[in-house]
Structures are given as C-alpha cells and as structure tokens.
mmCIF file of C-alpha atoms in Angstrom:
data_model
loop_
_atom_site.group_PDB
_atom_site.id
_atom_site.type_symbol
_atom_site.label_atom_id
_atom_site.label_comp_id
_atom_site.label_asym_id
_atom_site.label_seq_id
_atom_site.Cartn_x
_atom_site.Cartn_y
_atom_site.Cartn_z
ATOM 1 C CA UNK A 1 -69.265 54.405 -27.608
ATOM 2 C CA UNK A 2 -65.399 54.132 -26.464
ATOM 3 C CA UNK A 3 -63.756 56.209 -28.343
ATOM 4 C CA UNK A 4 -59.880 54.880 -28.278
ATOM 5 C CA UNK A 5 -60.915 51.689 -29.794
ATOM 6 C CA UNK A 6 -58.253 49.731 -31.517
ATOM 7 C CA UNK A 7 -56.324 46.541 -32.349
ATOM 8 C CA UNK A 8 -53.930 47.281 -29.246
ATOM 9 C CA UNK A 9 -51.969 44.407 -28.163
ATOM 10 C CA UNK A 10 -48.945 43.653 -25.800
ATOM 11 C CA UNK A 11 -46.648 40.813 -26.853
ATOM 12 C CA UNK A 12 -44.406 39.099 -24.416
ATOM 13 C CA UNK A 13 -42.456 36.832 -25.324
ATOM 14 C CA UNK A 14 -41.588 33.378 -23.222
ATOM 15 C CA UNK A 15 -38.981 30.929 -21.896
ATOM 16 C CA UNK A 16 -40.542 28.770 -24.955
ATOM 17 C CA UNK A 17 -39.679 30.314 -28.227
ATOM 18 C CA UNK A 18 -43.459 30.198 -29.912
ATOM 19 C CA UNK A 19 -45.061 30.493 -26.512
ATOM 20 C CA UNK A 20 -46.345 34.257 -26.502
ATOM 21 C CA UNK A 21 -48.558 35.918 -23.666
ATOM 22 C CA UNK A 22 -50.786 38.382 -25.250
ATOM 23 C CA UNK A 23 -52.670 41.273 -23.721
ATOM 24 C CA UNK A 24 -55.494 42.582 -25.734
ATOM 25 C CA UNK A 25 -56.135 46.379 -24.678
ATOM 26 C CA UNK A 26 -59.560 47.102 -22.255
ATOM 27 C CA UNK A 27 -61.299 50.716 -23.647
ATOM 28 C CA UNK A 28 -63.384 51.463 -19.890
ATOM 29 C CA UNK A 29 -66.020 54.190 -19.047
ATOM 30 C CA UNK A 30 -68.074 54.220 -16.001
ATOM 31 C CA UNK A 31 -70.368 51.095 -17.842
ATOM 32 C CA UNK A 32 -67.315 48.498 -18.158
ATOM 33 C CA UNK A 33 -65.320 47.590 -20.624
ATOM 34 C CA UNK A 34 -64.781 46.589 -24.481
ATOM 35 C CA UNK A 35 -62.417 44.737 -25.749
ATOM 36 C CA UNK A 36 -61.166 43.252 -28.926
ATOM 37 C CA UNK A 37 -60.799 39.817 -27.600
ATOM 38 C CA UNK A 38 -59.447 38.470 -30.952
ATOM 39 C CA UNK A 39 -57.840 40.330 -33.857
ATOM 40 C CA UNK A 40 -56.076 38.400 -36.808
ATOM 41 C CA UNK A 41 -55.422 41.513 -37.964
ATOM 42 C CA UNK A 42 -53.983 43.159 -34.986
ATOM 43 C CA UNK A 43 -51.824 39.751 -34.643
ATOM 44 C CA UNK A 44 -50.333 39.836 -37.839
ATOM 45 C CA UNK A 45 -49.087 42.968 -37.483
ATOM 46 C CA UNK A 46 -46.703 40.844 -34.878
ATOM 47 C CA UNK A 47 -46.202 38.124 -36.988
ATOM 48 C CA UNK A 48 -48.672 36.002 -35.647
ATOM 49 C CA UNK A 49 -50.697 34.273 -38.721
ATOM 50 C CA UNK A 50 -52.514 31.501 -37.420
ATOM 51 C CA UNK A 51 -55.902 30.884 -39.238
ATOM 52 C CA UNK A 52 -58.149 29.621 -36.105
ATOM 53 C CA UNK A 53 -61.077 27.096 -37.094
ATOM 54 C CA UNK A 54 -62.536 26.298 -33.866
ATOM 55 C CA UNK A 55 -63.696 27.858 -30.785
ATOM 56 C CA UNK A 56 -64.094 25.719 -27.471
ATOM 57 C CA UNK A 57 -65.333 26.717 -24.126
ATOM 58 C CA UNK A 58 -65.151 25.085 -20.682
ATOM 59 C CA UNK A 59 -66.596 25.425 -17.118
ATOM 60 C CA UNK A 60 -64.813 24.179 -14.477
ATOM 61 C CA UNK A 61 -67.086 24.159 -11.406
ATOM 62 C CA UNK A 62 -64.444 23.413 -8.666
ATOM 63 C CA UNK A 63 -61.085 25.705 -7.429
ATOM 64 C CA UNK A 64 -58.292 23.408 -8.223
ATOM 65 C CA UNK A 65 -59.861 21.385 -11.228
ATOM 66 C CA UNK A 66 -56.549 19.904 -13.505
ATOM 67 C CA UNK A 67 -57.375 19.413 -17.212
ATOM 68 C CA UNK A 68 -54.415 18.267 -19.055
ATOM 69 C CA UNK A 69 -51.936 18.060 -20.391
ATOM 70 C CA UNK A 70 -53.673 17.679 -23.666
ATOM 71 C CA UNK A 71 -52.502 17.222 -27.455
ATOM 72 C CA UNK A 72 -53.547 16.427 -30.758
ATOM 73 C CA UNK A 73 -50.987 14.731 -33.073
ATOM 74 C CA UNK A 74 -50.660 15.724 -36.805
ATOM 75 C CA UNK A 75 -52.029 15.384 -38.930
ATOM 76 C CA UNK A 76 -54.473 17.524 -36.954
ATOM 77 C CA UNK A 77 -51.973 19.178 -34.327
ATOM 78 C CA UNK A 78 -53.250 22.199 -33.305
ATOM 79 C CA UNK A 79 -52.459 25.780 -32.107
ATOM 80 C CA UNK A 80 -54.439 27.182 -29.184
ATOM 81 C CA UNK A 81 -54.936 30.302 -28.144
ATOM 82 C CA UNK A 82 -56.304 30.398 -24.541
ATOM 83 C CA UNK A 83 -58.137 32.986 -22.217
ATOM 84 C CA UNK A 84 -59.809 33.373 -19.303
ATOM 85 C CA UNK A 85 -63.527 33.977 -19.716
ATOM 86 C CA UNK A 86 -64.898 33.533 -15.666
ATOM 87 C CA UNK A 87 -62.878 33.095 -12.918
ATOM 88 C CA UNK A 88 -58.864 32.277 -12.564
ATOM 89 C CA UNK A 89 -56.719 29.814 -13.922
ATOM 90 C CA UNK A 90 -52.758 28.547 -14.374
ATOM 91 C CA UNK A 91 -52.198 27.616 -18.279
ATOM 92 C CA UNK A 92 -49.413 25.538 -19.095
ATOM 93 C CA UNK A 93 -47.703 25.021 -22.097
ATOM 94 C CA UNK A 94 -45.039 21.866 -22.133
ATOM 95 C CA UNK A 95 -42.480 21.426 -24.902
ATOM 96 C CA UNK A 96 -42.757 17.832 -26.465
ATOM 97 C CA UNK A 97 -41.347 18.608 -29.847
ATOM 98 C CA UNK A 98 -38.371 15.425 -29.952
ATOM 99 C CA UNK A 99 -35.060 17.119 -30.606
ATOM 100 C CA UNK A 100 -35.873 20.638 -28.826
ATOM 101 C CA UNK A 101 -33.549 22.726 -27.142
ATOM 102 C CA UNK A 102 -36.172 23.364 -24.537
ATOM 103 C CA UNK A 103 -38.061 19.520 -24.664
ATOM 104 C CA UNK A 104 -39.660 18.897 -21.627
ATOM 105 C CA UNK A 105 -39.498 22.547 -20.148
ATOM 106 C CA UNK A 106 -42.370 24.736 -19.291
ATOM 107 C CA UNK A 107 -44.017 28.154 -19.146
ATOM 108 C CA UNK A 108 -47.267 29.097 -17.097
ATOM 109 C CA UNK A 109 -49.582 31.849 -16.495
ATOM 110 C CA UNK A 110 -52.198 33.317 -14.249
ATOM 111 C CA UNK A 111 -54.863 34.248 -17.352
ATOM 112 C CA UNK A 112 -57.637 35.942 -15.399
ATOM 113 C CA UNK A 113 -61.203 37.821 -16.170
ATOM 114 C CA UNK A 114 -59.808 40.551 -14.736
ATOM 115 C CA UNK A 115 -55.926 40.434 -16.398
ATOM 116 C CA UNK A 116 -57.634 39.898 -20.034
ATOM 117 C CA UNK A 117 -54.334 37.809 -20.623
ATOM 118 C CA UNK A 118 -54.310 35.065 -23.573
ATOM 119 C CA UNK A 119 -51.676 32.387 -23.852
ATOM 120 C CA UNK A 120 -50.620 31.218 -27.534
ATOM 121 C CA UNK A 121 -49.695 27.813 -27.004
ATOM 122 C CA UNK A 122 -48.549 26.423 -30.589
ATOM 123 C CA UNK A 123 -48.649 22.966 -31.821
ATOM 124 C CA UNK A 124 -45.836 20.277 -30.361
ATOM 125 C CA UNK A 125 -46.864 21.638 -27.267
ATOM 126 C CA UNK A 126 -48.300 19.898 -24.539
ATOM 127 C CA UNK A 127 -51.446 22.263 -22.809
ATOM 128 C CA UNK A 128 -53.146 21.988 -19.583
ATOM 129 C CA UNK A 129 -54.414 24.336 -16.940
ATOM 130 C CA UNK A 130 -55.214 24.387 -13.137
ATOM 131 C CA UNK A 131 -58.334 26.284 -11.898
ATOM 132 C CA UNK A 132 -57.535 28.921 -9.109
ATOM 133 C CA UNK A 133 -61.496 30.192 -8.019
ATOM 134 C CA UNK A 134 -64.629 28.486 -8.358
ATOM 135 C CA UNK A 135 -66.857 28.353 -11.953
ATOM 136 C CA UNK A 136 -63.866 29.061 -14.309
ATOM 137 C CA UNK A 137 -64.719 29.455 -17.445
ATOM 138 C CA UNK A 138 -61.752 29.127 -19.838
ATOM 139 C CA UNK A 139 -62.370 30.058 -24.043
ATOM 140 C CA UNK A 140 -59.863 28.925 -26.421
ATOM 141 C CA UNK A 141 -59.234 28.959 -30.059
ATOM 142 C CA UNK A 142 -58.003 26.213 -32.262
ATOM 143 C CA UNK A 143 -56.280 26.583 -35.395
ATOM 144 C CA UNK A 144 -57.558 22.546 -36.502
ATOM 145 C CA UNK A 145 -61.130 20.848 -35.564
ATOM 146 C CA UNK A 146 -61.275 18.135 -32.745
ATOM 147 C CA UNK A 147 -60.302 14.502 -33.965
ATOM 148 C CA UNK A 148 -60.614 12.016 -30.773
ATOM 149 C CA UNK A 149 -58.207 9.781 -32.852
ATOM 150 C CA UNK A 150 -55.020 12.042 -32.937
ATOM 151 C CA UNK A 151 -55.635 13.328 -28.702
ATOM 152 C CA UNK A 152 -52.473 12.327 -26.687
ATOM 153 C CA UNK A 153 -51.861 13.290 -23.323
ATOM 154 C CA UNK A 154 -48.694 13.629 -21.028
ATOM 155 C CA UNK A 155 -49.453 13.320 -16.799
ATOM 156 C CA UNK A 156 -50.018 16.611 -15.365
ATOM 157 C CA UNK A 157 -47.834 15.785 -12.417
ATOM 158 C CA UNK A 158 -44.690 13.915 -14.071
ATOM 159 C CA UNK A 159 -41.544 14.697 -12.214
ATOM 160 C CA UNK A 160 -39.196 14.886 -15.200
ATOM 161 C CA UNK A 161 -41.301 17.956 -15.853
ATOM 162 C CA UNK A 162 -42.185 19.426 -12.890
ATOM 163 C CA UNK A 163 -44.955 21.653 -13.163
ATOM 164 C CA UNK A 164 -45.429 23.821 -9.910
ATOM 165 C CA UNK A 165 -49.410 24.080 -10.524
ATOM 166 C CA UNK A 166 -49.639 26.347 -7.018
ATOM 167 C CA UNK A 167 -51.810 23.834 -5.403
ATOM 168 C CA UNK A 168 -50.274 23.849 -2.147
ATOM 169 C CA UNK A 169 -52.248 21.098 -0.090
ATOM 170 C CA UNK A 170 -54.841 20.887 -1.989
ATOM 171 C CA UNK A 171 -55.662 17.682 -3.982
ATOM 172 C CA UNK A 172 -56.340 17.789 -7.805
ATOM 173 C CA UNK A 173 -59.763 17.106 -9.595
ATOM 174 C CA UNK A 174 -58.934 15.507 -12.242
ATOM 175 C CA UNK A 175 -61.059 12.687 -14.788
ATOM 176 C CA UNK A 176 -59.744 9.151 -15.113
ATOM 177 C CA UNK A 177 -58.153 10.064 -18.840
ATOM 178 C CA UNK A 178 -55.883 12.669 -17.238
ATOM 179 C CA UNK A 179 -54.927 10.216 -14.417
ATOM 180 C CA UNK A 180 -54.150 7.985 -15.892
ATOM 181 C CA UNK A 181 -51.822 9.905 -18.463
ATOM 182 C CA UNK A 182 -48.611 8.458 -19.343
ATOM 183 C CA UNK A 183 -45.070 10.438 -18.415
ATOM 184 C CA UNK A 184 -42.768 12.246 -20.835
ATOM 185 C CA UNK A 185 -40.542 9.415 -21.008
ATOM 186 C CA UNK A 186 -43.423 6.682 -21.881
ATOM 187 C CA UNK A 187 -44.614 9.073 -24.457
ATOM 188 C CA UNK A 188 -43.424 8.266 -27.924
ATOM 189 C CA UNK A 189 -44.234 12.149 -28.765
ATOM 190 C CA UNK A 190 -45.471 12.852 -32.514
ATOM 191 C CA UNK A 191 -43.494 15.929 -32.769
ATOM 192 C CA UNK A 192 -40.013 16.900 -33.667
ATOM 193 C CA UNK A 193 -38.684 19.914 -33.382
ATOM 194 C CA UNK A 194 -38.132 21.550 -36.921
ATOM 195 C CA UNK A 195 -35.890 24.723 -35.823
ATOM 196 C CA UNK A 196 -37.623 28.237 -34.965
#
C-alpha cells in the first residue's frame, strides 16, 4: 500500500477567471502509481463545488484528431472537468459568455498520461481539444447529462479567436459537425456573462 496517500491537489489558476488547471498528486513505488483522480472533497477544500453527474470517455485513434469546440446551452450547460487517460492532447477552453471581459479569449493545455493534469472548463465556455500521439484517450466529467438538443458548437479554427492548436503542417481530422461549425461572430451565444 502507498503510504502518503491523500487528497493532494495543485491549483493554478488561468488567463480565464473559472478556468483552473488541476494536478492531482501521484503516490509511486517501484509497481507504479496511485492516484486520486477525482476528489469532491479535496476540491472543495479550494472552493471548487461542482456536483458532477456524468462521466464520458473518448478514443481518438489518429495524432492530430480536432474535436470541438463543443457546448451545451442551458438549461443543461455544463461544467467539464477534463483529463488525459492514454496518450497526449491540447484542451481548450474559449470564453463565449456575451458581455465578458475576456469573450472570445482562450486558455490551453498539454493534459498528458504522464502530467496527470485536469482542466476545469466551466459552463459559458466553449471546449475542444487537439490530439498530440496516436490512441488518445481523453476522460471527462460533466456536471449535467447529454441533451443533443441544447449542443452548440463554435469552428475550431475561427480567426477572431485564434487558437494556436500546435499543428504545424499537419491537417486536422475532424467530422463534418465540427467543420462545418459556425464562427464566434455567427454564433448567437446562450451565455452572458453574470460577473465572477
């Protein structure tokens, strides 16, 4: 058994107020690892509340694979909190809360099997993610269940955003939904900002 085992957690703050990269402590011996992936305890000890409802879980088989930049509008918006479970990935999180100080900005980050890093992306945020290695596995947490009537979308590449996704030369995989995704500025966005 590892015997330091604990709720430990780093918090880091963003460039997105509610955007928080969290770092769940690894307890290693010469066998591994153990982790507590998820906590609600440990996170409400930073403030962090969120009652989570869902669990989803994704393979991407293919180094730069897009998904996104997905939403769900109220009244089932929901908060995500997002992890690497295989592989490598870029998560994004996109402001589209109408009347934001930062609307239309956006934060990144590498979230890797080996980093153990989550991203808590809450709702009025857009979310997508770019694969960086081959069979990526990413596991995320929702704080409402899927309804395909509320999804919404914003284009992964819109230049009023400008997402570097890291992909160099390499050309996207993406499905027809998420090509075909409208920009920022043909989005009538379902969220207003309603102060921090």
């Amino acid at each position: 058994m590892y015997s330091t085992i604990g709720s430990h957690l780093e918090i880091e703050p963003t460039s997105l107020p509610g955007v928080i990269v969290i770092t769940p402590a690894r307890f290693g011996d010469h066998r591994g690892f153990f982790s507590e992936s998820y906590s609600a305890k440990a996170l409400a000890k930073h403030g962090i509340t969120i009652q989570f409802v869902q669990d989803n879980h994704s393979l991407s088989m293919t180094r730069g694979t897009i998904r996104g930049l997905h939403f769900q509008a109220p009244p089932h918006a929901q908060d995500k909190l997002v992890r690497c479970g295989r592989g490598a990935l870029f998560d994004v999180a996109v402001d589209i809360r109408k009347g934001s100080p930062t609307y239309g900005q956006w934060f990144g980050a590498e979230l890797s099997f080996e980093n153990g890093k989550q991203l808590l992306v809450p709702a009025g945020f857009a979310h997508g993610f770019v694969t960086r290695a081959p069979e990526t596995e990413i596991i995320y947490k929702c704080s409402d269940y899927y309804a395909q009537e509320t999804e919404g979308a914003v284009a992964w590449d819109d230049p009023q955003v400008g997402i570097d996704w890291g992909l160099g030369d390499m050309t996207p995989v993406l499905s027809d939904k998420d090509a075909s995704a409208p920009t920022l500025a043909d989005l009538n966005s379902p969220f207003t900002f309603e102060g921090l």
